[in-house]
Amino acid sequence: RARSAGVDVVQFMGGEATFHPRFADALALARELGLGTYVITNLLRWQQRSFAERVGPLLDEVMISLHAWGPEAGYAVTGVRSWWESFGEAAGNARETLQGRVRCSTVLTRHNEADLERIGELQLSFGPSAWVMGSAVPVAGTRGDVVSENLTLTELRAMQPRLLALSRRCAAAGCRLV
């Protein structure tokens, strides 16, 4: 019905859409209907090579959410204790199966500000066309006070030289920092 109404892209997002048991089937159906496909993911499922090989070719574009560097920060963001240890394998699988059809996102907070350049280098390793950076937004059921995790405008202003350097680094890699 959506296709006949003029919809041309289906986006999978919210939570971690890749965990739905019929995610790959939904992608295949979208392809059959001539719809473009887009997902926002933290790559947890890409740790499984078979998953990456099955869904990678069915995706037109992927937004990789990466908000942490290292095991403790990774656990705080994903809630999965082993996330960081497995992320290297997931990243390799994503690079091979997505082949540059990537955008990246990072929610900049007090928890990851010190690691921003390392997060950026990892994001750029996917060959993204854009890296979107934002602030935390309160959502019902979210753990903790996300608003207090955001940097103030004064703190962001103080980061301006770092952000400009990141913007130049992104541009040199063919990526737009948003």
PDB file of C-alpha atoms in Angstrom:
ATOM      1  CA  ARG A   1       0.000   0.000   0.000  1.00  0.00           C
ATOM      2  CA  ALA A   2       2.772   2.432   0.868  1.00  0.00           C
ATOM      3  CA  ARG A   3       4.550   1.774  -2.433  1.00  0.00           C
ATOM      4  CA  SER A   4       1.376   2.450  -4.416  1.00  0.00           C
ATOM      5  CA  ALA A   5       0.960   5.720  -2.460  1.00  0.00           C
ATOM      6  CA  GLY A   6       4.355   6.935  -3.678  1.00  0.00           C
ATOM      7  CA  VAL A   7       6.657   5.856  -0.837  1.00  0.00           C
ATOM      8  CA  ASP A   8      10.069   5.018  -2.257  1.00  0.00           C
ATOM      9  CA  VAL A   9      12.230   4.306   0.825  1.00  0.00           C
ATOM     10  CA  VAL A  10      11.527   2.310   3.962  1.00  0.00           C
ATOM     11  CA  GLN A  11      13.482   3.254   7.084  1.00  0.00           C
ATOM     12  CA  PHE A  12      14.062   0.825   9.938  1.00  0.00           C
ATOM     13  CA  MET A  13      14.854   2.560  13.226  1.00  0.00           C
ATOM     14  CA  GLY A  14      13.955   2.814  16.875  1.00  0.00           C
ATOM     15  CA  GLY A  15      15.648   0.646  19.424  1.00  0.00           C
ATOM     16  CA  GLU A  16      17.672  -1.790  17.349  1.00  0.00           C
ATOM     17  CA  ALA A  17      15.533  -2.783  14.360  1.00  0.00           C
ATOM     18  CA  THR A  18      18.012  -5.457  13.292  1.00  0.00           C
ATOM     19  CA  PHE A  19      16.948  -7.608  16.260  1.00  0.00           C
ATOM     20  CA  HIS A  20      13.482  -8.162  14.833  1.00  0.00           C
ATOM     21  CA  PRO A  21      13.364 -11.871  13.871  1.00  0.00           C
ATOM     22  CA  ARG A  22      12.059 -11.029  10.378  1.00  0.00           C
ATOM     23  CA  PHE A  23      14.302  -8.041   9.673  1.00  0.00           C
ATOM     24  CA  ALA A  24      16.010  -9.701   6.696  1.00  0.00           C
ATOM     25  CA  ASP A  25      12.625 -10.786   5.316  1.00  0.00           C
ATOM     26  CA  ALA A  26      11.343  -7.200   5.555  1.00  0.00           C
ATOM     27  CA  LEU A  27      14.411  -5.974   3.654  1.00  0.00           C
ATOM     28  CA  ALA A  28      13.926  -8.616   0.963  1.00  0.00           C
ATOM     29  CA  LEU A  29      10.254  -7.666   0.573  1.00  0.00           C
ATOM     30  CA  ALA A  30      11.144  -3.978   0.328  1.00  0.00           C
ATOM     31  CA  ARG A  31      13.604  -4.862  -2.452  1.00  0.00           C
ATOM     32  CA  GLU A  32      10.979  -6.917  -4.287  1.00  0.00           C
ATOM     33  CA  LEU A  33       8.635  -3.918  -4.149  1.00  0.00           C
ATOM     34  CA  GLY A  34      11.313  -1.602  -5.509  1.00  0.00           C
ATOM     35  CA  LEU A  35      11.702   0.329  -2.266  1.00  0.00           C
ATOM     36  CA  GLY A  36      14.991   1.747  -1.067  1.00  0.00           C
ATOM     37  CA  THR A  37      16.144   0.497   2.333  1.00  0.00           C
ATOM     38  CA  TYR A  38      17.759   2.366   5.226  1.00  0.00           C
ATOM     39  CA  VAL A  39      18.506   1.296   8.801  1.00  0.00           C
ATOM     40  CA  ILE A  40      19.928   2.972  11.883  1.00  0.00           C
ATOM     41  CA  THR A  41      22.037   0.470  13.837  1.00  0.00           C
ATOM     42  CA  ASN A  42      24.744   0.119  16.458  1.00  0.00           C
ATOM     43  CA  LEU A  43      26.056  -2.954  14.571  1.00  0.00           C
ATOM     44  CA  LEU A  44      25.374  -5.437  17.379  1.00  0.00           C
ATOM     45  CA  ARG A  45      23.996  -7.965  14.879  1.00  0.00           C
ATOM     46  CA  TRP A  46      26.916  -7.452  12.481  1.00  0.00           C
ATOM     47  CA  GLN A  47      29.015  -9.496  14.905  1.00  0.00           C
ATOM     48  CA  GLN A  48      27.430 -12.495  13.183  1.00  0.00           C
ATOM     49  CA  ARG A  49      29.060 -12.844   9.771  1.00  0.00           C
ATOM     50  CA  SER A  50      26.051 -14.734   8.362  1.00  0.00           C
ATOM     51  CA  PHE A  51      23.749 -11.853   9.333  1.00  0.00           C
ATOM     52  CA  ALA A  52      26.052  -9.265   7.761  1.00  0.00           C
ATOM     53  CA  GLU A  53      26.285 -11.261   4.537  1.00  0.00           C
ATOM     54  CA  ARG A  54      22.526 -11.746   4.354  1.00  0.00           C
ATOM     55  CA  VAL A  55      21.364  -8.179   5.073  1.00  0.00           C
ATOM     56  CA  GLY A  56      24.310  -6.115   3.800  1.00  0.00           C
ATOM     57  CA  PRO A  57      23.399  -6.465   0.118  1.00  0.00           C
ATOM     58  CA  LEU A  58      19.732  -5.664   0.889  1.00  0.00           C
ATOM     59  CA  LEU A  59      20.511  -2.255   2.400  1.00  0.00           C
ATOM     60  CA  ASP A  60      20.874   0.877   0.322  1.00  0.00           C
ATOM     61  CA  GLU A  61      22.168   2.916   3.225  1.00  0.00           C
ATOM     62  CA  VAL A  62      23.057   2.387   6.874  1.00  0.00           C
ATOM     63  CA  MET A  63      23.387   4.946   9.664  1.00  0.00           C
ATOM     64  CA  ILE A  64      25.943   3.530  12.101  1.00  0.00           C
ATOM     65  CA  SER A  65      25.373   4.849  15.617  1.00  0.00           C
ATOM     66  CA  LEU A  66      28.621   4.973  17.545  1.00  0.00           C
ATOM     67  CA  HIS A  67      28.591   6.907  20.799  1.00  0.00           C
ATOM     68  CA  ALA A  68      31.378   5.267  22.790  1.00  0.00           C
ATOM     69  CA  TRP A  69      35.020   4.289  22.736  1.00  0.00           C
ATOM     70  CA  GLY A  70      36.204   1.450  24.933  1.00  0.00           C
ATOM     71  CA  PRO A  71      34.552  -1.278  27.014  1.00  0.00           C
ATOM     72  CA  GLU A  72      33.086   0.776  29.880  1.00  0.00           C
ATOM     73  CA  ALA A  73      31.628   3.498  27.695  1.00  0.00           C
ATOM     74  CA  GLY A  74      30.386   0.828  25.271  1.00  0.00           C
ATOM     75  CA  TYR A  75      28.574  -0.971  28.063  1.00  0.00           C
ATOM     76  CA  ALA A  76      27.064   2.283  29.332  1.00  0.00           C
ATOM     77  CA  VAL A  77      25.658   3.035  25.875  1.00  0.00           C
ATOM     78  CA  THR A  78      24.574  -0.408  24.660  1.00  0.00           C
ATOM     79  CA  GLY A  79      23.883  -2.243  27.923  1.00  0.00           C
ATOM     80  CA  VAL A  80      25.909  -5.162  26.539  1.00  0.00           C
ATOM     81  CA  ARG A  81      29.015  -5.942  28.591  1.00  0.00           C
ATOM     82  CA  SER A  82      30.899  -7.574  25.683  1.00  0.00           C
ATOM     83  CA  TRP A  83      29.947  -4.973  23.044  1.00  0.00           C
ATOM     84  CA  TRP A  84      33.386  -3.366  22.689  1.00  0.00           C
ATOM     85  CA  GLU A  85      35.244  -6.680  22.527  1.00  0.00           C
ATOM     86  CA  SER A  86      33.001  -7.779  19.663  1.00  0.00           C
ATOM     87  CA  PHE A  87      32.789  -4.436  17.892  1.00  0.00           C
ATOM     88  CA  GLY A  88      35.992  -4.951  15.911  1.00  0.00           C
ATOM     89  CA  GLU A  89      34.574  -8.051  14.252  1.00  0.00           C
ATOM     90  CA  ALA A  90      31.221  -6.336  13.699  1.00  0.00           C
ATOM     91  CA  ALA A  91      32.955  -3.325  12.145  1.00  0.00           C
ATOM     92  CA  GLY A  92      34.963  -5.536   9.792  1.00  0.00           C
ATOM     93  CA  ASN A  93      31.833  -7.379   8.702  1.00  0.00           C
ATOM     94  CA  ALA A  94      30.011  -4.080   8.169  1.00  0.00           C
ATOM     95  CA  ARG A  95      32.856  -2.600   6.105  1.00  0.00           C
ATOM     96  CA  GLU A  96      32.887  -5.649   3.828  1.00  0.00           C
ATOM     97  CA  THR A  97      29.140  -6.045   3.405  1.00  0.00           C
ATOM     98  CA  LEU A  98      28.089  -2.375   3.287  1.00  0.00           C
ATOM     99  CA  GLN A  99      30.938  -1.188   1.068  1.00  0.00           C
ATOM    100  CA  GLY A 100      30.629   2.522   1.803  1.00  0.00           C
ATOM    101  CA  ARG A 101      26.823   2.851   1.787  1.00  0.00           C
ATOM    102  CA  VAL A 102      27.167   4.412   5.213  1.00  0.00           C
ATOM    103  CA  ARG A 103      26.400   7.491   7.243  1.00  0.00           C
ATOM    104  CA  CYS A 104      27.410   7.731  10.884  1.00  0.00           C
ATOM    105  CA  SER A 105      25.931   9.318  13.977  1.00  0.00           C
ATOM    106  CA  THR A 106      27.193  10.203  17.424  1.00  0.00           C
ATOM    107  CA  VAL A 107      25.332  11.699  20.347  1.00  0.00           C
ATOM    108  CA  LEU A 108      27.902  14.013  21.914  1.00  0.00           C
ATOM    109  CA  THR A 109      27.718  13.921  25.725  1.00  0.00           C
ATOM    110  CA  ARG A 110      29.889  14.379  28.791  1.00  0.00           C
ATOM    111  CA  HIS A 111      30.534  10.613  28.646  1.00  0.00           C
ATOM    112  CA  ASN A 112      32.204  10.599  25.251  1.00  0.00           C
ATOM    113  CA  GLU A 113      33.521  14.155  24.713  1.00  0.00           C
ATOM    114  CA  ALA A 114      37.082  13.163  25.662  1.00  0.00           C
ATOM    115  CA  ASP A 115      37.034  10.333  23.105  1.00  0.00           C
ATOM    116  CA  LEU A 116      35.455  12.277  20.261  1.00  0.00           C
ATOM    117  CA  GLU A 117      38.497  12.177  17.976  1.00  0.00           C
ATOM    118  CA  ARG A 118      38.893   8.404  18.447  1.00  0.00           C
ATOM    119  CA  ILE A 119      35.181   7.897  17.805  1.00  0.00           C
ATOM    120  CA  GLY A 120      35.559  10.037  14.695  1.00  0.00           C
ATOM    121  CA  GLU A 121      38.460   8.000  13.333  1.00  0.00           C
ATOM    122  CA  LEU A 122      36.467   4.812  13.842  1.00  0.00           C
ATOM    123  CA  GLN A 123      33.434   6.368  12.157  1.00  0.00           C
ATOM    124  CA  LEU A 124      35.585   7.492   9.218  1.00  0.00           C
ATOM    125  CA  SER A 125      36.930   3.954   8.811  1.00  0.00           C
ATOM    126  CA  PHE A 126      33.511   3.015   7.379  1.00  0.00           C
ATOM    127  CA  GLY A 127      33.910   5.523   4.541  1.00  0.00           C
ATOM    128  CA  PRO A 128      30.742   7.465   5.407  1.00  0.00           C
ATOM    129  CA  SER A 129      29.275  10.221   3.290  1.00  0.00           C
ATOM    130  CA  ALA A 130      28.229  12.078   6.451  1.00  0.00           C
ATOM    131  CA  TRP A 131      28.797  12.036  10.207  1.00  0.00           C
ATOM    132  CA  VAL A 132      25.843  13.482  12.090  1.00  0.00           C
ATOM    133  CA  MET A 133      26.512  14.680  15.617  1.00  0.00           C
ATOM    134  CA  GLY A 134      23.778  15.677  18.053  1.00  0.00           C
ATOM    135  CA  SER A 135      22.746  15.941  21.676  1.00  0.00           C
ATOM    136  CA  ALA A 136      20.849  13.563  23.930  1.00  0.00           C
ATOM    137  CA  VAL A 137      17.074  13.932  23.908  1.00  0.00           C
ATOM    138  CA  PRO A 138      14.912  12.780  26.842  1.00  0.00           C
ATOM    139  CA  VAL A 139      12.691   9.841  25.941  1.00  0.00           C
ATOM    140  CA  ALA A 140      10.220   8.119  28.260  1.00  0.00           C
ATOM    141  CA  GLY A 141      11.877   5.137  29.915  1.00  0.00           C
ATOM    142  CA  THR A 142      15.441   6.344  29.293  1.00  0.00           C
ATOM    143  CA  ARG A 143      17.950   5.506  31.996  1.00  0.00           C
ATOM    144  CA  GLY A 144      19.243   8.525  33.911  1.00  0.00           C
ATOM    145  CA  ASP A 145      18.891  12.223  33.300  1.00  0.00           C
ATOM    146  CA  VAL A 146      19.953  12.537  29.670  1.00  0.00           C
ATOM    147  CA  VAL A 147      19.613  16.314  29.628  1.00  0.00           C
ATOM    148  CA  SER A 148      22.360  16.689  32.250  1.00  0.00           C
ATOM    149  CA  GLU A 149      24.628  14.540  30.032  1.00  0.00           C
ATOM    150  CA  ASN A 150      24.557  17.195  27.298  1.00  0.00           C
ATOM    151  CA  LEU A 151      27.319  19.744  27.058  1.00  0.00           C
ATOM    152  CA  THR A 152      26.333  23.360  27.656  1.00  0.00           C
ATOM    153  CA  LEU A 153      26.622  25.942  24.889  1.00  0.00           C
ATOM    154  CA  THR A 154      29.663  27.375  26.696  1.00  0.00           C
ATOM    155  CA  GLU A 155      31.314  23.939  26.744  1.00  0.00           C
ATOM    156  CA  LEU A 156      30.507  23.414  23.077  1.00  0.00           C
ATOM    157  CA  ARG A 157      31.958  26.836  22.250  1.00  0.00           C
ATOM    158  CA  ALA A 158      35.176  25.824  24.026  1.00  0.00           C
ATOM    159  CA  MET A 159      35.260  22.704  21.835  1.00  0.00           C
ATOM    160  CA  GLN A 160      35.068  24.764  18.648  1.00  0.00           C
ATOM    161  CA  PRO A 161      38.739  24.258  17.663  1.00  0.00           C
ATOM    162  CA  ARG A 162      38.367  20.489  18.064  1.00  0.00           C
ATOM    163  CA  LEU A 163      35.101  20.451  16.116  1.00  0.00           C
ATOM    164  CA  LEU A 164      36.635  22.523  13.313  1.00  0.00           C
ATOM    165  CA  ALA A 165      39.594  20.131  13.163  1.00  0.00           C
ATOM    166  CA  LEU A 166      37.178  17.186  13.017  1.00  0.00           C
ATOM    167  CA  SER A 167      35.234  18.908  10.255  1.00  0.00           C
ATOM    168  CA  ARG A 168      38.424  19.358   8.217  1.00  0.00           C
ATOM    169  CA  ARG A 169      39.430  15.730   8.859  1.00  0.00           C
ATOM    170  CA  CYS A 170      36.000  14.568   7.693  1.00  0.00           C
ATOM    171  CA  ALA A 171      36.133  16.742   4.573  1.00  0.00           C
ATOM    172  CA  ALA A 172      39.550  15.314   3.686  1.00  0.00           C
ATOM    173  CA  ALA A 173      38.003  11.840   3.898  1.00  0.00           C
ATOM    174  CA  GLY A 174      35.053  12.800   1.683  1.00  0.00           C
ATOM    175  CA  CYS A 175      32.655  12.988   4.616  1.00  0.00           C
ATOM    176  CA  ARG A 176      30.483  15.897   5.688  1.00  0.00           C
ATOM    177  CA  LEU A 177      30.297  16.604   9.444  1.00  0.00           C
ATOM    178  CA  VAL A 178      26.765  17.688  10.333  1.00  0.00           C
TER     179      VAL A 178
END
